[in-house]
Coordinates of C-alpha atoms in Angstrom, one line a residue:
M1 CA 193.2 162.6 75.0
I2 CA 196.5 164.1 73.6
R3 CA 196.1 167.3 75.1
R4 CA 193.9 166.0 78.5
Y5 CA 197.4 164.1 79.6
A6 CA 200.6 167.4 78.7
W7 CA 197.9 169.3 80.7
V8 CA 198.1 166.9 83.6
V9 CA 201.2 166.3 83.2
C10 CA 202.2 170.1 83.7
M11 CA 199.8 170.7 86.9
L12 CA 202.0 167.4 88.4
L13 CA 205.2 169.3 87.2
I14 CA 203.5 172.4 89.0
V15 CA 202.5 171.0 92.1
L16 CA 206.5 169.8 92.2
L17 CA 207.8 173.2 92.5
V18 CA 204.9 175.3 93.9
P19 CA 206.0 175.6 97.8
G20 CA 202.7 175.9 99.0
C21 CA 201.1 172.8 97.7
A22 CA 204.0 170.8 99.4
W23 CA 201.2 168.1 101.1
L24 CA 200.3 167.8 97.2
K25 CA 203.6 166.2 96.2
R26 CA 203.9 164.2 99.6
A27 CA 200.3 162.7 98.5
I28 CA 202.6 161.9 95.5
E29 CA 205.5 161.1 96.4
G30 CA 205.1 159.2 99.3
T31 CA 206.5 161.0 101.3
E32 CA 205.9 161.4 105.3
T33 CA 206.8 164.7 107.4
L34 CA 207.6 165.1 111.2
E35 CA 204.4 167.7 111.6
D36 CA 202.8 166.5 115.2
E37 CA 205.5 164.2 115.6
P38 CA 206.7 163.8 119.1
V39 CA 210.6 163.7 117.3
T40 CA 212.8 163.5 120.0
G41 CA 216.4 164.1 118.3
L42 CA 217.8 164.3 115.5
H43 CA 221.8 163.4 113.6
L44 CA 223.7 163.9 111.0
S45 CA 224.9 162.2 108.4
S46 CA 226.7 161.5 104.7
V47 CA 225.5 158.9 102.5
N48 CA 228.6 156.4 101.4
I49 CA 231.4 159.1 102.8
K50 CA 232.6 157.8 106.5
D51 CA 235.0 161.2 107.1
K52 CA 236.2 163.5 104.5
I53 CA 234.8 164.6 101.7
C54 CA 236.5 165.6 98.3
A55 CA 236.7 169.6 97.1
G56 CA 235.0 169.7 94.0
E57 CA 232.3 166.4 94.8
R58 CA 228.9 166.4 95.8
V59 CA 227.5 165.3 98.9
Q60 CA 224.7 163.9 100.2
L61 CA 223.3 163.7 103.1
Q62 CA 220.6 162.4 105.8
V63 CA 219.1 162.9 108.7
S64 CA 217.5 160.2 111.4
A65 CA 214.2 161.8 113.4
D66 CA 214.3 159.3 116.6
I67 CA 210.7 159.4 117.7
E68 CA 208.6 159.1 120.9
G69 CA 207.1 155.3 120.7
K70 CA 208.1 154.8 116.6
P71 CA 210.4 153.9 114.4
S72 CA 212.7 156.7 113.2
M73 CA 212.2 158.1 110.3
T74 CA 215.3 158.7 107.5
T75 CA 215.6 161.6 104.6
W76 CA 215.2 159.6 101.1
H77 CA 219.0 159.6 99.2
Y78 CA 219.8 158.5 96.2
S79 CA 220.8 154.5 95.5
A80 CA 224.1 153.6 93.5
D81 CA 222.2 153.1 90.4
G82 CA 220.8 156.9 90.9
G83 CA 217.2 155.8 91.4
A84 CA 215.3 157.9 94.6
D85 CA 212.5 155.7 96.4
K86 CA 211.1 158.5 98.0
K87 CA 208.0 156.9 99.4
G88 CA 208.1 156.7 103.6
H89 CA 211.1 158.7 104.1
L90 CA 211.6 162.6 105.1
T91 CA 211.4 165.4 102.1
F92 CA 214.4 167.3 102.8
E93 CA 212.2 170.6 102.8
D94 CA 211.5 169.9 106.2
F95 CA 214.7 171.0 107.2
T96 CA 216.8 173.5 107.2
F97 CA 220.8 173.7 107.1
S98 CA 224.0 175.7 107.9
S99 CA 227.5 175.2 106.5
S100 CA 231.2 176.3 107.8
F101 CA 231.7 175.8 104.1
G102 CA 230.0 175.6 100.9
K103 CA 226.3 175.2 100.1
I104 CA 223.4 172.4 100.8
D105 CA 221.0 172.0 97.9
H106 CA 217.2 171.1 97.9
E107 CA 218.4 167.5 96.9
G108 CA 220.6 167.6 100.1
F109 CA 222.9 167.5 98.9
L110 CA 226.2 169.1 100.5
L111 CA 229.5 171.1 97.8
V112 CA 232.1 172.4 99.3
P113 CA 234.3 174.0 96.3
N114 CA 237.9 173.4 95.7
T115 CA 239.3 177.4 96.7
G116 CA 243.0 175.8 97.5
L117 CA 244.9 177.2 100.3
E118 CA 241.7 178.7 102.6
L119 CA 240.6 175.2 102.8
L120 CA 244.4 174.2 103.8
G121 CA 244.0 172.2 107.5
Q122 CA 240.3 172.5 107.8
G123 CA 237.4 171.0 107.9
V124 CA 233.2 171.2 107.3
K125 CA 231.4 171.8 109.6
V126 CA 227.2 171.9 108.7
E127 CA 224.5 170.9 110.8
V128 CA 220.1 170.9 110.8
T129 CA 217.2 172.4 112.7
S130 CA 214.2 171.0 112.0
K131 CA 210.9 173.3 111.1
H132 CA 208.9 170.5 113.1
A133 CA 210.7 170.6 116.1
P134 CA 211.8 173.5 117.6
G135 CA 215.2 173.0 119.6
L136 CA 216.6 170.1 118.6
N137 CA 219.5 169.8 115.8
A138 CA 222.3 168.2 114.9
Q139 CA 225.5 168.0 113.9
L140 CA 228.0 167.1 111.6
E141 CA 231.6 167.5 110.4
L142 CA 234.2 165.6 108.0
G143 CA 237.5 166.9 106.9
I144 CA 239.0 167.6 103.5
H145 CA 240.8 166.6 100.9
F146 CA 241.7 166.8 97.7
G147 CA 242.0 163.4 96.0
C148 CA 239.4 164.1 93.3
G149 CA 239.2 165.8 90.2
V150 CA 238.4 169.4 89.7
V151 CA 237.2 170.8 85.8
L152 CA 237.3 175.1 85.3
S153 CA 235.9 176.6 82.7
F154 CA 237.6 179.6 81.9
A155 CA 235.5 179.5 77.8
G156 CA 233.2 182.2 76.1
A157 CA 230.1 183.3 76.5
P158 CA 228.2 181.3 74.1
G159 CA 226.4 183.4 71.0
Q160 CA 222.2 184.8 71.7
A161 CA 219.9 183.0 69.0
G162 CA 218.8 185.4 66.7
Q163 CA 214.9 186.5 67.0
T164 CA 212.5 185.0 65.3
G165 CA 210.2 186.9 62.7
A166 CA 207.3 188.4 63.3
A167 CA 204.7 186.7 61.0
G168 CA 202.7 187.9 58.8
Q169 CA 199.8 189.7 58.7
S170 CA 196.8 187.5 57.8
G171 CA 195.1 189.4 54.6
R172 CA 191.0 190.3 55.8
D173 CA 187.9 188.4 54.0
G174 CA 186.3 190.2 51.6
R175 CA 182.5 191.3 52.3
S176 CA 179.7 188.7 51.0
E177 CA 176.5 189.4 49.4
Q178 CA 174.2 188.0 48.0
S179 CA 174.6 185.4 45.3
S180 CA 171.1 185.0 43.4
G181 CA 167.7 186.5 43.1
S182 CA 167.0 190.1 42.7
Y183 CA 169.4 191.9 45.1
A184 CA 172.8 189.6 44.3
R185 CA 176.0 191.0 43.9
P186 CA 179.4 190.9 43.9
G187 CA 181.5 189.4 46.6
G188 CA 184.2 190.8 47.7
H189 CA 188.1 190.3 47.0
G190 CA 189.4 188.8 50.1
E191 CA 192.8 190.8 50.6
D192 CA 196.4 189.3 50.6
G193 CA 198.1 188.7 53.4
L194 CA 201.4 190.4 54.5
N195 CA 204.8 188.6 54.6
G196 CA 206.6 187.4 57.5
G197 CA 209.4 189.3 59.0
N198 CA 213.1 187.8 58.6
G199 CA 214.4 185.6 61.5
G200 CA 217.2 188.2 63.2
S201 CA 220.9 186.3 63.0
G202 CA 222.4 185.0 65.6
G203 CA 224.7 186.4 68.1
P204 CA 228.7 185.5 67.8
G205 CA 231.3 183.0 70.3
G206 CA 232.8 185.1 73.2
N207 CA 236.5 184.2 72.5
G208 CA 238.0 181.8 75.4
H209 CA 239.9 183.1 78.5
N210 CA 243.2 184.2 78.9
L211 CA 245.2 182.3 81.4
T212 CA 248.2 181.9 83.5
I213 CA 248.6 178.9 85.4
D214 CA 251.2 178.4 87.9
L215 CA 251.8 174.7 89.8
A216 CA 254.3 174.2 92.7
K217 CA 254.1 171.3 95.1
I218 CA 253.5 172.2 98.7
V219 CA 253.3 170.5 102.2
S220 CA 250.3 170.6 104.6
P221 CA 249.3 170.4 108.1
G222 CA 249.7 167.1 108.1
K223 CA 252.9 166.5 106.2
A224 CA 250.9 165.7 103.7
E225 CA 252.4 166.4 99.7
L226 CA 249.9 168.7 98.0
V227 CA 249.8 170.9 94.4
L228 CA 248.8 174.2 94.9
V229 CA 247.6 175.1 91.6
R230 CA 246.8 179.5 90.7
I231 CA 245.0 180.5 87.6
T232 CA 245.6 183.6 86.9
N233 CA 242.9 185.6 84.1
H234 CA 243.4 187.8 82.2
T235 CA 240.8 188.5 80.6
E236 CA 238.6 189.0 82.9
G237 CA 241.5 192.0 84.9
N238 CA 244.3 189.3 86.6
L239 CA 241.6 188.2 88.6
T240 CA 243.5 185.1 90.4
R241 CA 241.9 181.6 91.3
S242 CA 243.6 179.1 93.4
V243 CA 242.6 175.4 94.2
L244 CA 245.2 172.0 96.0
L245 CA 245.8 168.6 94.4
D246 CA 246.8 165.2 95.9
P247 CA 247.7 163.5 93.2
A248 CA 248.8 161.2 94.8
G249 CA 244.5 159.8 95.6
G250 CA 244.2 161.3 91.4
G251 CA 244.0 165.4 91.8
R252 CA 243.8 166.2 88.3
L253 CA 243.3 169.7 87.3
V254 CA 240.9 169.9 83.9
V255 CA 240.6 173.5 82.5
S256 CA 238.9 174.6 79.7
A257 CA 239.1 178.1 77.4
D258 CA 237.3 177.2 74.9
G259 CA 235.2 179.2 72.2
G260 CA 232.2 179.7 72.9
A261 CA 228.9 178.6 70.2
G262 CA 227.9 181.2 68.0
G263 CA 224.4 181.3 68.5
P264 CA 221.6 179.9 66.4
G265 CA 220.1 182.6 63.1
G266 CA 215.9 182.8 64.4
A267 CA 213.6 181.2 62.3
G268 CA 211.9 183.6 59.4
G269 CA 208.3 184.5 60.0
I270 CA 205.7 182.4 59.1
G271 CA 204.0 184.5 55.9
G272 CA 199.8 185.8 56.2
R273 CA 197.3 184.2 54.7
G274 CA 195.1 185.2 52.0
G275 CA 192.0 186.8 53.2
H276 CA 189.0 184.5 51.6
G277 CA 186.2 185.9 49.1
G278 CA 182.9 186.7 49.6
T279 CA 179.8 185.3 48.8
G280 CA 177.9 186.7 46.2
S281 CA 177.7 186.8 42.1
P282 CA 180.2 186.7 41.6
A283 CA 181.8 185.3 44.6
G284 CA 185.4 187.7 45.7
N285 CA 188.6 186.1 45.1
G286 CA 190.8 185.0 47.8
G287 CA 193.1 186.9 48.0
N288 CA 197.1 185.7 47.8
G289 CA 198.7 184.2 50.7
A290 CA 202.1 186.8 51.2
N291 CA 205.7 185.1 51.1
G292 CA 207.7 183.8 54.5
G293 CA 210.7 185.8 56.3
D294 CA 214.4 184.9 55.5
G295 CA 215.9 182.8 58.5
G296 CA 218.8 184.1 60.7
N297 CA 222.2 183.9 60.2
G298 CA 224.0 181.7 62.6
G299 CA 226.7 183.7 64.4
D300 CA 229.9 183.1 64.6
G301 CA 231.8 180.7 67.2
G302 CA 234.3 182.7 69.3
N303 CA 238.9 181.7 69.3
G304 CA 239.8 180.0 71.9
G305 CA 241.8 181.4 74.4
K306 CA 245.7 182.0 75.1
V307 CA 246.9 179.3 78.0
L308 CA 250.7 179.7 79.7
L309 CA 250.8 176.9 82.2
R310 CA 254.3 177.5 84.4
Y311 CA 255.9 174.5 86.5
D312 CA 258.9 174.4 89.3
S313 CA 261.2 173.1 87.1
R314 CA 262.3 171.1 89.6
H315 CA 258.8 169.2 89.7
A316 CA 258.7 167.8 85.8
D317 CA 255.4 165.5 86.8
L318 CA 253.5 168.7 87.4
A319 CA 253.0 169.8 84.0
G320 CA 251.2 166.5 83.4
L321 CA 248.6 167.0 85.8
V322 CA 246.9 169.6 83.7
E323 CA 244.6 169.4 81.0
V324 CA 244.0 172.6 78.6
S325 CA 240.9 172.6 76.0
N326 CA 240.8 175.7 74.0
R327 CA 239.4 175.0 71.2
G328 CA 237.5 177.5 68.9
G329 CA 233.3 177.6 69.5
V330 CA 231.3 175.9 67.3
A331 CA 229.5 177.7 64.4
G332 CA 225.8 179.1 65.4
A333 CA 223.0 176.7 63.3
A334 CA 221.5 179.2 60.3
G335 CA 217.9 180.2 61.1
P336 CA 215.1 177.8 59.5
A337 CA 212.9 180.3 57.0
G338 CA 209.9 180.8 57.2
A339 CA 206.8 179.2 55.6
G340 CA 204.0 181.2 53.3
G341 CA 201.0 182.2 54.2
S342 CA 197.8 180.1 52.3
G343 CA 195.9 182.0 49.5
G344 CA 192.1 182.9 50.5
N345 CA 189.6 180.6 49.8
T346 CA 186.9 181.4 47.5
Y347 CA 183.4 180.2 46.2
S348 CA 181.9 179.0 43.2
G349 CA 183.0 181.4 40.2
G350 CA 186.2 182.7 42.4
R351 CA 190.0 182.4 42.0
Q352 CA 191.0 181.1 44.5
G353 CA 194.0 183.1 46.0
R354 CA 197.7 182.1 45.3
S355 CA 200.4 180.7 48.6
G356 CA 203.1 182.7 49.0
R357 CA 206.5 181.8 49.1
M358 CA 209.0 179.7 52.1
G359 CA 211.5 182.4 53.1
N360 CA 215.7 181.3 52.2
S361 CA 217.1 179.9 54.7
G362 CA 219.5 181.7 56.8
H363 CA 223.5 180.5 56.7
S364 CA 225.8 178.9 59.6
G365 CA 228.0 181.5 61.0
R366 CA 231.9 180.5 61.5
P367 CA 233.5 178.3 63.5
G368 CA 235.7 180.0 65.9
S369 CA 239.8 179.4 65.0
S370 CA 242.0 177.1 68.0
G371 CA 244.2 179.1 70.5
P372 CA 247.6 178.6 69.8
S373 CA 249.3 175.2 71.8
V374 CA 249.3 175.6 75.4
D375 CA 253.2 177.2 76.1
V376 CA 254.2 174.7 78.7
Q377 CA 257.5 176.2 80.6
P378 CA 259.3 174.8 83.9
V379 CA 260.6 177.9 85.4
D380 CA 262.3 179.0 89.1
L381 CA 259.5 179.1 91.8
R382 CA 260.2 182.2 93.1
L383 CA 259.3 183.1 89.4
I384 CA 255.7 182.2 90.3
F385 CA 255.5 182.3 93.8
P386 CA 257.4 185.0 95.3
D387 CA 256.1 186.0 98.4
M388 CA 253.6 182.6 100.0
G389 CA 254.0 183.8 103.9
G390 CA 254.7 180.7 106.0
L391 CA 253.4 178.0 103.5
K392 CA 256.3 175.9 103.1
F393 CA 257.4 174.1 99.2
V394 CA 258.6 171.0 98.6

């Protein structure tokens, strides 16, 4: 019964993921389509957002279609409690979106990442067309603001998991012979199983990146006071990334330079079972089960990165806008031991094979070391932003 239920669940998941099963997916979700509908117009809006979106936050779009002689139809959307009533609504798969900034995913969410100065004074333009209503489209223009939190990760990569040890091969069963009468012969002995392979060691976590974070206040084209943040990643060849923050609107920045977690050790392989003794007179002995393989050792966590934070010395409040984490990565877990193989069975007169021993568990890795305390320095603006073209600083 459980196996049948699991099979049904798997089939439903395949239906939801395979594009060719769109009609069955609609039947399951209760969604609608514009196929064969006399669509006269399309409208595009954003859910719970009026005129501006915050760079770095996802906003769900909504499409409404006017249909001749029928009520209009809209795409589904998530409610405040996270639920989504899709029944009777259109799916986003029926539409094609384009955007001047950012991307739109399969659930109609628009994300404009906070990429700093290139968004200054800009808005985002979105267009939608329907696959079932050629020639019709709708547009939406939204402003961009910077009054929300931004999270950037420069953490080390997690270590790879160790490979699972190979299972030991089972011993071959003994040959069966006649057990009574004039043709009775001894049964063949079962062969011993082979030991399980040892699990591989987990890989070490990568170190957190070494960074310099620079901050200064600027004036936007709309005369708003914003904070320009530039992050220089020395681990990645001094690549830079900038973001804009509006502290008055709640803009803050969280930066992670944590070490990556160590990879878990691989499990030891199961020992092979002993071969069964064959019938005969006397019966053959069962083969011995083999020992399980040892679990692999966990990888060491990476070390936290080194972070220098510099800010315009005229504005002491800038340093409080950035939260930095540069903890060491957690240790990789030890790989579990492989189970011993069972002894081979025998018939009356033979000897039961011994079961193999369980292997040894691996050792956990070592946690990484935290990076040094963040070095916070007030400096002259001209040292951190010597030449920014026509940008006006506060």
